[in-house]
mmCIF file of C-alpha atoms in Angstrom:
data_model
loop_
_atom_site.group_PDB
_atom_site.id
_atom_site.type_symbol
_atom_site.label_atom_id
_atom_site.label_comp_id
_atom_site.label_asym_id
_atom_site.label_seq_id
_atom_site.Cartn_x
_atom_site.Cartn_y
_atom_site.Cartn_z
ATOM 1 C CA UNK A 1 178.114 96.864 166.484
ATOM 2 C CA UNK A 2 180.044 94.393 164.318
ATOM 3 C CA UNK A 3 182.700 91.941 165.161
ATOM 4 C CA UNK A 4 184.989 90.320 162.104
ATOM 5 C CA UNK A 5 184.929 86.735 160.733
ATOM 6 C CA UNK A 6 188.773 86.872 162.491
ATOM 7 C CA UNK A 7 186.798 87.620 165.843
ATOM 8 C CA UNK A 8 184.586 84.696 165.529
ATOM 9 C CA UNK A 9 187.543 82.289 164.179
ATOM 10 C CA UNK A 10 189.224 83.358 167.355
ATOM 11 C CA UNK A 11 186.778 83.009 169.693
ATOM 12 C CA UNK A 12 186.050 79.433 168.601
ATOM 13 C CA UNK A 13 189.835 78.549 168.326
ATOM 14 C CA UNK A 14 189.975 79.153 171.853
ATOM 15 C CA UNK A 15 186.732 77.071 172.807
ATOM 16 C CA UNK A 16 188.508 74.480 169.975
ATOM 17 C CA UNK A 17 191.656 74.133 172.392
ATOM 18 C CA UNK A 18 189.505 73.883 175.823
ATOM 19 C CA UNK A 19 188.332 71.583 174.206
ATOM 20 C CA UNK A 20 191.375 69.131 173.211
ATOM 21 C CA UNK A 21 193.184 69.860 176.615
ATOM 22 C CA UNK A 22 189.954 68.927 177.947
ATOM 23 C CA UNK A 23 190.224 65.760 177.208
ATOM 24 C CA UNK A 24 193.011 64.556 178.428
ATOM 25 C CA UNK A 25 192.516 65.107 182.753
ATOM 26 C CA UNK A 26 195.366 63.606 183.833
ATOM 27 C CA UNK A 27 198.294 65.672 181.898
ATOM 28 C CA UNK A 28 198.038 68.935 184.637
ATOM 29 C CA UNK A 29 201.132 70.115 182.475
ATOM 30 C CA UNK A 30 201.118 72.218 179.020
ATOM 31 C CA UNK A 31 203.926 73.085 176.614
ATOM 32 C CA UNK A 32 202.245 76.488 175.890
ATOM 33 C CA UNK A 33 203.089 78.913 178.824
ATOM 34 C CA UNK A 34 200.360 81.188 177.983
ATOM 35 C CA UNK A 35 198.145 79.249 180.287
ATOM 36 C CA UNK A 36 200.660 77.722 182.754
ATOM 37 C CA UNK A 37 199.468 80.084 185.080
ATOM 38 C CA UNK A 38 195.838 79.036 187.251
ATOM 39 C CA UNK A 39 194.896 83.518 187.359
ATOM 40 C CA UNK A 40 195.127 82.042 183.279
ATOM 41 C CA UNK A 41 193.515 79.299 183.227
ATOM 42 C CA UNK A 42 190.694 81.264 185.304
ATOM 43 C CA UNK A 43 190.794 83.964 182.296
ATOM 44 C CA UNK A 44 190.329 81.191 179.485
ATOM 45 C CA UNK A 45 187.059 79.598 181.173
ATOM 46 C CA UNK A 46 185.527 83.141 181.861
ATOM 47 C CA UNK A 47 186.237 83.742 177.785
ATOM 48 C CA UNK A 48 185.043 80.291 176.868
ATOM 49 C CA UNK A 49 181.663 81.681 178.815
ATOM 50 C CA UNK A 50 181.719 84.722 177.075
ATOM 51 C CA UNK A 51 181.720 82.476 173.943
ATOM 52 C CA UNK A 52 179.029 80.346 175.058
ATOM 53 C CA UNK A 53 176.521 83.643 175.139
ATOM 54 C CA UNK A 54 177.450 84.521 171.661
ATOM 55 C CA UNK A 55 174.876 82.268 171.036
ATOM 56 C CA UNK A 56 171.554 83.705 169.824
ATOM 57 C CA UNK A 57 168.293 82.895 172.207
ATOM 58 C CA UNK A 58 165.114 81.292 170.497
ATOM 59 C CA UNK A 59 163.568 84.631 170.504
ATOM 60 C CA UNK A 60 166.785 85.995 168.902
ATOM 61 C CA UNK A 61 166.444 83.342 165.564
ATOM 62 C CA UNK A 62 162.960 83.697 165.019
ATOM 63 C CA UNK A 63 162.831 87.388 165.471
ATOM 64 C CA UNK A 64 165.496 87.928 163.213
ATOM 65 C CA UNK A 65 163.848 85.724 160.638
ATOM 66 C CA UNK A 66 160.852 86.771 161.081
ATOM 67 C CA UNK A 67 162.138 90.046 159.261
ATOM 68 C CA UNK A 68 162.117 88.321 155.881
ATOM 69 C CA UNK A 69 158.117 87.155 156.930
ATOM 70 C CA UNK A 70 157.102 84.387 159.005
ATOM 71 C CA UNK A 71 153.528 83.357 159.943
ATOM 72 C CA UNK A 72 151.641 81.607 162.925
ATOM 73 C CA UNK A 73 150.858 78.033 161.543
ATOM 74 C CA UNK A 74 148.447 75.783 164.116
ATOM 75 C CA UNK A 75 149.717 72.917 165.041
ATOM 76 C CA UNK A 76 153.200 73.540 164.311
ATOM 77 C CA UNK A 77 154.134 73.420 167.785
ATOM 78 C CA UNK A 78 154.922 70.722 169.976
ATOM 79 C CA UNK A 79 151.568 70.002 172.154
ATOM 80 C CA UNK A 80 152.150 71.658 175.498
ATOM 81 C CA UNK A 81 149.970 68.663 176.798
ATOM 82 C CA UNK A 82 152.580 65.940 176.063
ATOM 83 C CA UNK A 83 154.837 67.253 178.986
ATOM 84 C CA UNK A 84 154.220 64.604 181.258
ATOM 85 C CA UNK A 85 155.195 62.264 178.684
ATOM 86 C CA UNK A 86 158.876 62.740 178.879
ATOM 87 C CA UNK A 87 160.071 60.659 181.586
ATOM 88 C CA UNK A 88 163.473 60.780 181.369
ATOM 89 C CA UNK A 89 165.781 63.632 182.325
ATOM 90 C CA UNK A 90 167.572 64.359 178.936
ATOM 91 C CA UNK A 91 164.040 63.876 177.134
ATOM 92 C CA UNK A 92 163.046 66.637 180.165
ATOM 93 C CA UNK A 93 165.876 69.324 178.914
ATOM 94 C CA UNK A 94 165.750 68.830 175.385
ATOM 95 C CA UNK A 95 161.307 69.272 175.533
ATOM 96 C CA UNK A 96 162.038 72.348 177.982
ATOM 97 C CA UNK A 97 164.065 73.996 175.684
ATOM 98 C CA UNK A 98 161.421 72.595 172.483
ATOM 99 C CA UNK A 99 158.860 75.075 174.669
ATOM 100 C CA UNK A 100 160.845 77.359 174.908
ATOM 101 C CA UNK A 101 160.887 78.227 171.576
ATOM 102 C CA UNK A 102 157.203 77.423 170.645
ATOM 103 C CA UNK A 103 156.680 80.164 173.641
ATOM 104 C CA UNK A 104 158.668 82.291 171.402
ATOM 105 C CA UNK A 105 157.476 81.706 168.548
ATOM 106 C CA UNK A 106 153.906 82.119 169.926
ATOM 107 C CA UNK A 107 154.443 85.504 171.837
ATOM 108 C CA UNK A 108 155.774 86.601 168.399
ATOM 109 C CA UNK A 109 152.622 86.133 167.048
ATOM 110 C CA UNK A 110 150.514 87.176 170.033
ATOM 111 C CA UNK A 111 148.701 84.193 170.705
ATOM 112 C CA UNK A 112 148.407 84.706 173.967
ATOM 113 C CA UNK A 113 146.384 81.973 175.334
ATOM 114 C CA UNK A 114 148.832 79.545 173.717
ATOM 115 C CA UNK A 115 151.547 81.315 175.494
ATOM 116 C CA UNK A 116 150.056 80.581 178.651
ATOM 117 C CA UNK A 117 150.121 76.885 178.462
ATOM 118 C CA UNK A 118 153.540 76.778 177.128
ATOM 119 C CA UNK A 119 154.314 79.160 180.160
ATOM 120 C CA UNK A 120 152.974 76.138 182.535
ATOM 121 C CA UNK A 121 155.079 73.749 180.232
ATOM 122 C CA UNK A 122 157.956 74.790 181.152
ATOM 123 C CA UNK A 123 156.928 75.532 185.124
ATOM 124 C CA UNK A 124 156.343 72.101 185.069
ATOM 125 C CA UNK A 125 159.360 70.526 183.570
ATOM 126 C CA UNK A 126 161.791 72.697 185.441
ATOM 127 C CA UNK A 127 159.901 71.692 188.710
ATOM 128 C CA UNK A 128 161.199 68.531 188.201
ATOM 129 C CA UNK A 129 164.267 69.857 186.741
ATOM 130 C CA UNK A 130 165.031 71.541 190.120
ATOM 131 C CA UNK A 131 165.330 74.513 187.942
ATOM 132 C CA UNK A 132 166.436 77.618 189.836
ATOM 133 C CA UNK A 133 162.689 78.257 191.811
ATOM 134 C CA UNK A 134 163.231 82.509 192.055
ATOM 135 C CA UNK A 135 164.348 82.821 187.871
ATOM 136 C CA UNK A 136 160.146 80.555 187.084
ATOM 137 C CA UNK A 137 158.694 82.846 189.778
ATOM 138 C CA UNK A 138 160.099 85.872 188.405
ATOM 139 C CA UNK A 139 159.023 85.208 184.988
ATOM 140 C CA UNK A 140 156.102 83.966 186.005
ATOM 141 C CA UNK A 141 154.993 87.150 187.938
ATOM 142 C CA UNK A 142 156.576 89.106 184.443
ATOM 143 C CA UNK A 143 154.242 87.590 182.342
ATOM 144 C CA UNK A 144 151.399 88.310 184.353
ATOM 145 C CA UNK A 145 151.945 92.219 184.475
ATOM 146 C CA UNK A 146 152.543 92.298 181.096
ATOM 147 C CA UNK A 147 150.356 89.915 179.574
ATOM 148 C CA UNK A 148 149.032 92.587 177.075
ATOM 149 C CA UNK A 149 152.102 93.935 175.817
ATOM 150 C CA UNK A 150 153.464 91.325 173.357
ATOM 151 C CA UNK A 151 157.598 93.396 173.303
ATOM 152 C CA UNK A 152 157.630 92.475 176.748
ATOM 153 C CA UNK A 153 156.486 88.802 176.890
ATOM 154 C CA UNK A 154 159.792 88.562 173.428
ATOM 155 C CA UNK A 155 161.707 90.143 176.300
ATOM 156 C CA UNK A 156 161.002 88.247 178.838
ATOM 157 C CA UNK A 157 161.125 84.867 177.326
ATOM 158 C CA UNK A 158 164.479 86.066 175.856
ATOM 159 C CA UNK A 159 165.603 86.560 179.429
ATOM 160 C CA UNK A 160 164.306 83.673 180.796
ATOM 161 C CA UNK A 161 166.180 81.724 178.223
ATOM 162 C CA UNK A 162 169.618 83.568 179.756
ATOM 163 C CA UNK A 163 168.330 83.531 183.028
ATOM 164 C CA UNK A 164 168.036 79.351 183.086
ATOM 165 C CA UNK A 165 171.424 79.208 181.430
ATOM 166 C CA UNK A 166 173.042 81.067 184.188
ATOM 167 C CA UNK A 167 171.691 79.299 186.416
ATOM 168 C CA UNK A 168 173.050 75.868 185.198
ATOM 169 C CA UNK A 169 175.936 77.407 184.428
ATOM 170 C CA UNK A 170 176.686 78.097 188.302
ATOM 171 C CA UNK A 171 176.491 74.877 188.937
ATOM 172 C CA UNK A 172 178.470 73.634 186.666
ATOM 173 C CA UNK A 173 175.638 71.930 184.712
ATOM 174 C CA UNK A 174 177.129 72.364 181.349
ATOM 175 C CA UNK A 175 175.718 68.987 179.507
ATOM 176 C CA UNK A 176 172.121 70.330 180.546
ATOM 177 C CA UNK A 177 173.025 73.970 178.847
ATOM 178 C CA UNK A 178 173.692 71.623 175.782
ATOM 179 C CA UNK A 179 170.770 69.781 175.939
ATOM 180 C CA UNK A 180 168.120 73.012 176.437
ATOM 181 C CA UNK A 181 169.715 74.901 173.523
ATOM 182 C CA UNK A 182 170.087 72.158 171.606
ATOM 183 C CA UNK A 183 166.332 71.604 172.016
ATOM 184 C CA UNK A 184 165.703 75.392 171.473
ATOM 185 C CA UNK A 185 167.689 75.854 168.131
ATOM 186 C CA UNK A 186 166.098 72.112 166.520
ATOM 187 C CA UNK A 187 162.933 73.365 167.315
ATOM 188 C CA UNK A 188 163.617 76.678 165.351
ATOM 189 C CA UNK A 189 164.760 75.215 162.736
ATOM 190 C CA UNK A 190 161.627 73.425 162.516
ATOM 191 C CA UNK A 191 158.925 75.957 162.746
ATOM 192 C CA UNK A 192 160.554 77.980 160.006
ATOM 193 C CA UNK A 193 161.579 75.021 158.050
ATOM 194 C CA UNK A 194 157.866 74.402 158.038
ATOM 195 C CA UNK A 195 157.205 77.680 156.350
ATOM 196 C CA UNK A 196 159.031 77.160 153.468
ATOM 197 C CA UNK A 197 156.349 74.481 150.920
ATOM 198 C CA UNK A 198 158.061 75.196 147.794
ATOM 199 C CA UNK A 199 161.935 76.177 147.548
ATOM 200 C CA UNK A 200 163.020 79.196 145.613
ATOM 201 C CA UNK A 201 166.417 80.520 145.439
ATOM 202 C CA UNK A 202 164.938 83.927 146.428
ATOM 203 C CA UNK A 203 163.062 82.934 149.428
ATOM 204 C CA UNK A 204 164.804 85.254 152.184
ATOM 205 C CA UNK A 205 163.226 82.038 154.564
ATOM 206 C CA UNK A 206 165.708 79.969 153.269
ATOM 207 C CA UNK A 207 168.667 81.849 153.727
ATOM 208 C CA UNK A 208 168.087 82.629 156.977
ATOM 209 C CA UNK A 209 167.365 79.193 157.926
ATOM 210 C CA UNK A 210 171.193 78.593 156.038
ATOM 211 C CA UNK A 211 172.162 81.549 158.611
ATOM 212 C CA UNK A 212 171.969 79.472 161.367
ATOM 213 C CA UNK A 213 174.820 77.065 161.193
ATOM 214 C CA UNK A 214 177.163 79.286 162.551
ATOM 215 C CA UNK A 215 175.036 79.094 166.003
ATOM 216 C CA UNK A 216 174.680 75.438 166.101
ATOM 217 C CA UNK A 217 178.105 75.163 165.184
ATOM 218 C CA UNK A 218 179.455 76.329 168.225
ATOM 219 C CA UNK A 219 177.095 74.707 170.371
ATOM 220 C CA UNK A 220 178.152 71.566 168.391
ATOM 221 C CA UNK A 221 181.694 72.388 169.731
ATOM 222 C CA UNK A 222 180.349 73.308 173.538
ATOM 223 C CA UNK A 223 178.659 69.921 173.443
ATOM 224 C CA UNK A 224 181.823 67.905 172.555
ATOM 225 C CA UNK A 225 182.959 69.195 175.277
ATOM 226 C CA UNK A 226 180.376 68.455 177.982
ATOM 227 C CA UNK A 227 178.274 65.600 176.904
ATOM 228 C CA UNK A 228 180.743 62.773 177.484
ATOM 229 C CA UNK A 229 178.226 60.657 180.138
ATOM 230 C CA UNK A 230 177.186 57.348 178.360
ATOM 231 C CA UNK A 231 173.649 57.883 179.180
ATOM 232 C CA UNK A 232 173.579 60.928 177.079
ATOM 233 C CA UNK A 233 175.588 59.317 173.604
ATOM 234 C CA UNK A 234 172.224 59.785 171.674
ATOM 235 C CA UNK A 235 171.292 62.992 172.777
ATOM 236 C CA UNK A 236 174.717 64.340 171.594
ATOM 237 C CA UNK A 237 174.463 62.251 168.536
ATOM 238 C CA UNK A 238 171.363 64.299 167.642
ATOM 239 C CA UNK A 239 173.352 67.724 167.867
ATOM 240 C CA UNK A 240 175.675 66.044 165.421
ATOM 241 C CA UNK A 241 172.858 64.821 163.070
ATOM 242 C CA UNK A 242 171.750 68.622 163.107
ATOM 243 C CA UNK A 243 175.413 69.758 162.754
ATOM 244 C CA UNK A 244 176.287 67.408 160.188
ATOM 245 C CA UNK A 245 172.843 68.619 157.925
ATOM 246 C CA UNK A 246 174.238 72.419 158.084
ATOM 247 C CA UNK A 247 178.188 71.576 156.263
ATOM 248 C CA UNK A 248 175.782 69.389 153.575
ATOM 249 C CA UNK A 249 174.898 73.344 152.751
ATOM 250 C CA UNK A 250 176.930 74.835 149.750
ATOM 251 C CA UNK A 251 179.621 77.588 150.861
ATOM 252 C CA UNK A 252 180.154 80.325 149.464
ATOM 253 C CA UNK A 253 183.165 83.085 149.678
ATOM 254 C CA UNK A 254 181.372 85.638 151.866
ATOM 255 C CA UNK A 255 182.211 87.400 155.534
ATOM 256 C CA UNK A 256 180.256 86.539 159.418
ATOM 257 C CA UNK A 257 178.772 89.542 160.490
ATOM 258 C CA UNK A 258 178.133 89.226 164.179
ATOM 259 C CA UNK A 259 175.637 91.874 165.736
ATOM 260 C CA UNK A 260 173.508 93.520 167.706
ATOM 261 C CA UNK A 261 170.550 95.183 167.045
ATOM 262 C CA UNK A 262 169.046 98.054 168.344
ATOM 263 C CA UNK A 263 167.704 95.728 171.994
ATOM 264 C CA UNK A 264 170.685 93.953 172.186
ATOM 265 C CA UNK A 265 169.361 90.635 170.306
ATOM 266 C CA UNK A 266 172.673 88.574 169.010
ATOM 267 C CA UNK A 267 172.479 88.501 164.560
ATOM 268 C CA UNK A 268 174.333 86.059 163.044
ATOM 269 C CA UNK A 269 174.423 86.892 159.040
ATOM 270 C CA UNK A 270 176.262 85.273 156.613
ATOM 271 C CA UNK A 271 178.982 83.575 156.432
ATOM 272 C CA UNK A 272 178.763 82.380 153.202
ATOM 273 C CA UNK A 273 176.065 79.294 153.630
ATOM 274 C CA UNK A 274 173.155 78.683 151.673
ATOM 275 C CA UNK A 275 170.847 76.404 150.284
ATOM 276 C CA UNK A 276 171.241 76.340 146.601
ATOM 277 C CA UNK A 277 168.811 73.842 145.170
ATOM 278 C CA UNK A 278 165.067 72.073 145.943
ATOM 279 C CA UNK A 279 166.804 69.041 146.361
ATOM 280 C CA UNK A 280 169.287 70.444 149.259
ATOM 281 C CA UNK A 281 166.494 71.992 150.670
ATOM 282 C CA UNK A 282 163.560 69.153 150.746
ATOM 283 C CA UNK A 283 166.598 66.852 152.203
ATOM 284 C CA UNK A 284 167.732 69.808 154.995
ATOM 285 C CA UNK A 285 163.950 69.867 155.890
ATOM 286 C CA UNK A 286 163.642 66.222 156.543
ATOM 287 C CA UNK A 287 166.419 66.062 158.379
ATOM 288 C CA UNK A 288 165.348 68.621 160.803
ATOM 289 C CA UNK A 289 161.924 67.022 160.868
ATOM 290 C CA UNK A 290 162.554 63.710 161.932
ATOM 291 C CA UNK A 291 165.597 65.026 164.500
ATOM 292 C CA UNK A 292 162.597 67.420 165.773
ATOM 293 C CA UNK A 293 159.826 64.462 165.691
ATOM 294 C CA UNK A 294 162.708 62.273 167.685
ATOM 295 C CA UNK A 295 163.241 64.701 170.533
ATOM 296 C CA UNK A 296 159.665 65.597 170.588
ATOM 297 C CA UNK A 297 157.364 62.444 170.644
ATOM 298 C CA UNK A 298 159.738 58.766 170.872
ATOM 299 C CA UNK A 299 161.079 57.514 174.194
ATOM 300 C CA UNK A 300 164.669 59.045 173.361
ATOM 301 C CA UNK A 301 166.792 55.034 175.102
#
């Protein structure tokens, strides 16, 4: 089902409206009579949750870009052995997202040994972060049942991402939602920009990368509302850096399309974002690589 650019703008405007009001918690009253009742406020909160789920999962991003031809590159993913390096909770959440993207990437190319390694890394970080044991148990059981079916693994990894998000949302852990999604999105960008050694304006992967701006911008607006703790300030700066990198890309007058494919994957296309030169692409690639390596290799203060 196609959704027009105007719908996207309305949804984003609601998110921005909520963020503005959320920053003034001492002022209980509003001049907008449309949201004066508690029922209206509840409806708005429900709408904002629905906006969040417009975000594609890491599996959806990679599978969509794969339509124009990804290849498997060994040693490109973040080593599952590094899971013990992540000590602080924000490091764990970010790299849980990274590992979810790596799991999807390996599943896409039928790398079953690597899939098992990333499942173990995800399980360890999930345990340490006290995520729902039910979610983890069901994931592992489903993977074992369908270990030879890549299509099933793709579906399961996609479901797992949203199950984790649901669990966190239900427990009012929106800042953790933001961190996991940031790690996943940055890793997806890293995995795809490194598919391109030499820029070409006709390279479809390059333009698919640019189109991810819209999903990341919604995440950025969401993070502005929910990341407020001082210890998460540097994590927020990473999100802002990625968003700023996208906004440095060239713009064209083109309608944004948000669609669902035949298996209900969310696809965001168009929207007038392009990478118009080799210099622009290399600058973007360098920024994404730096941010990704900050998340996966350095101890964040």
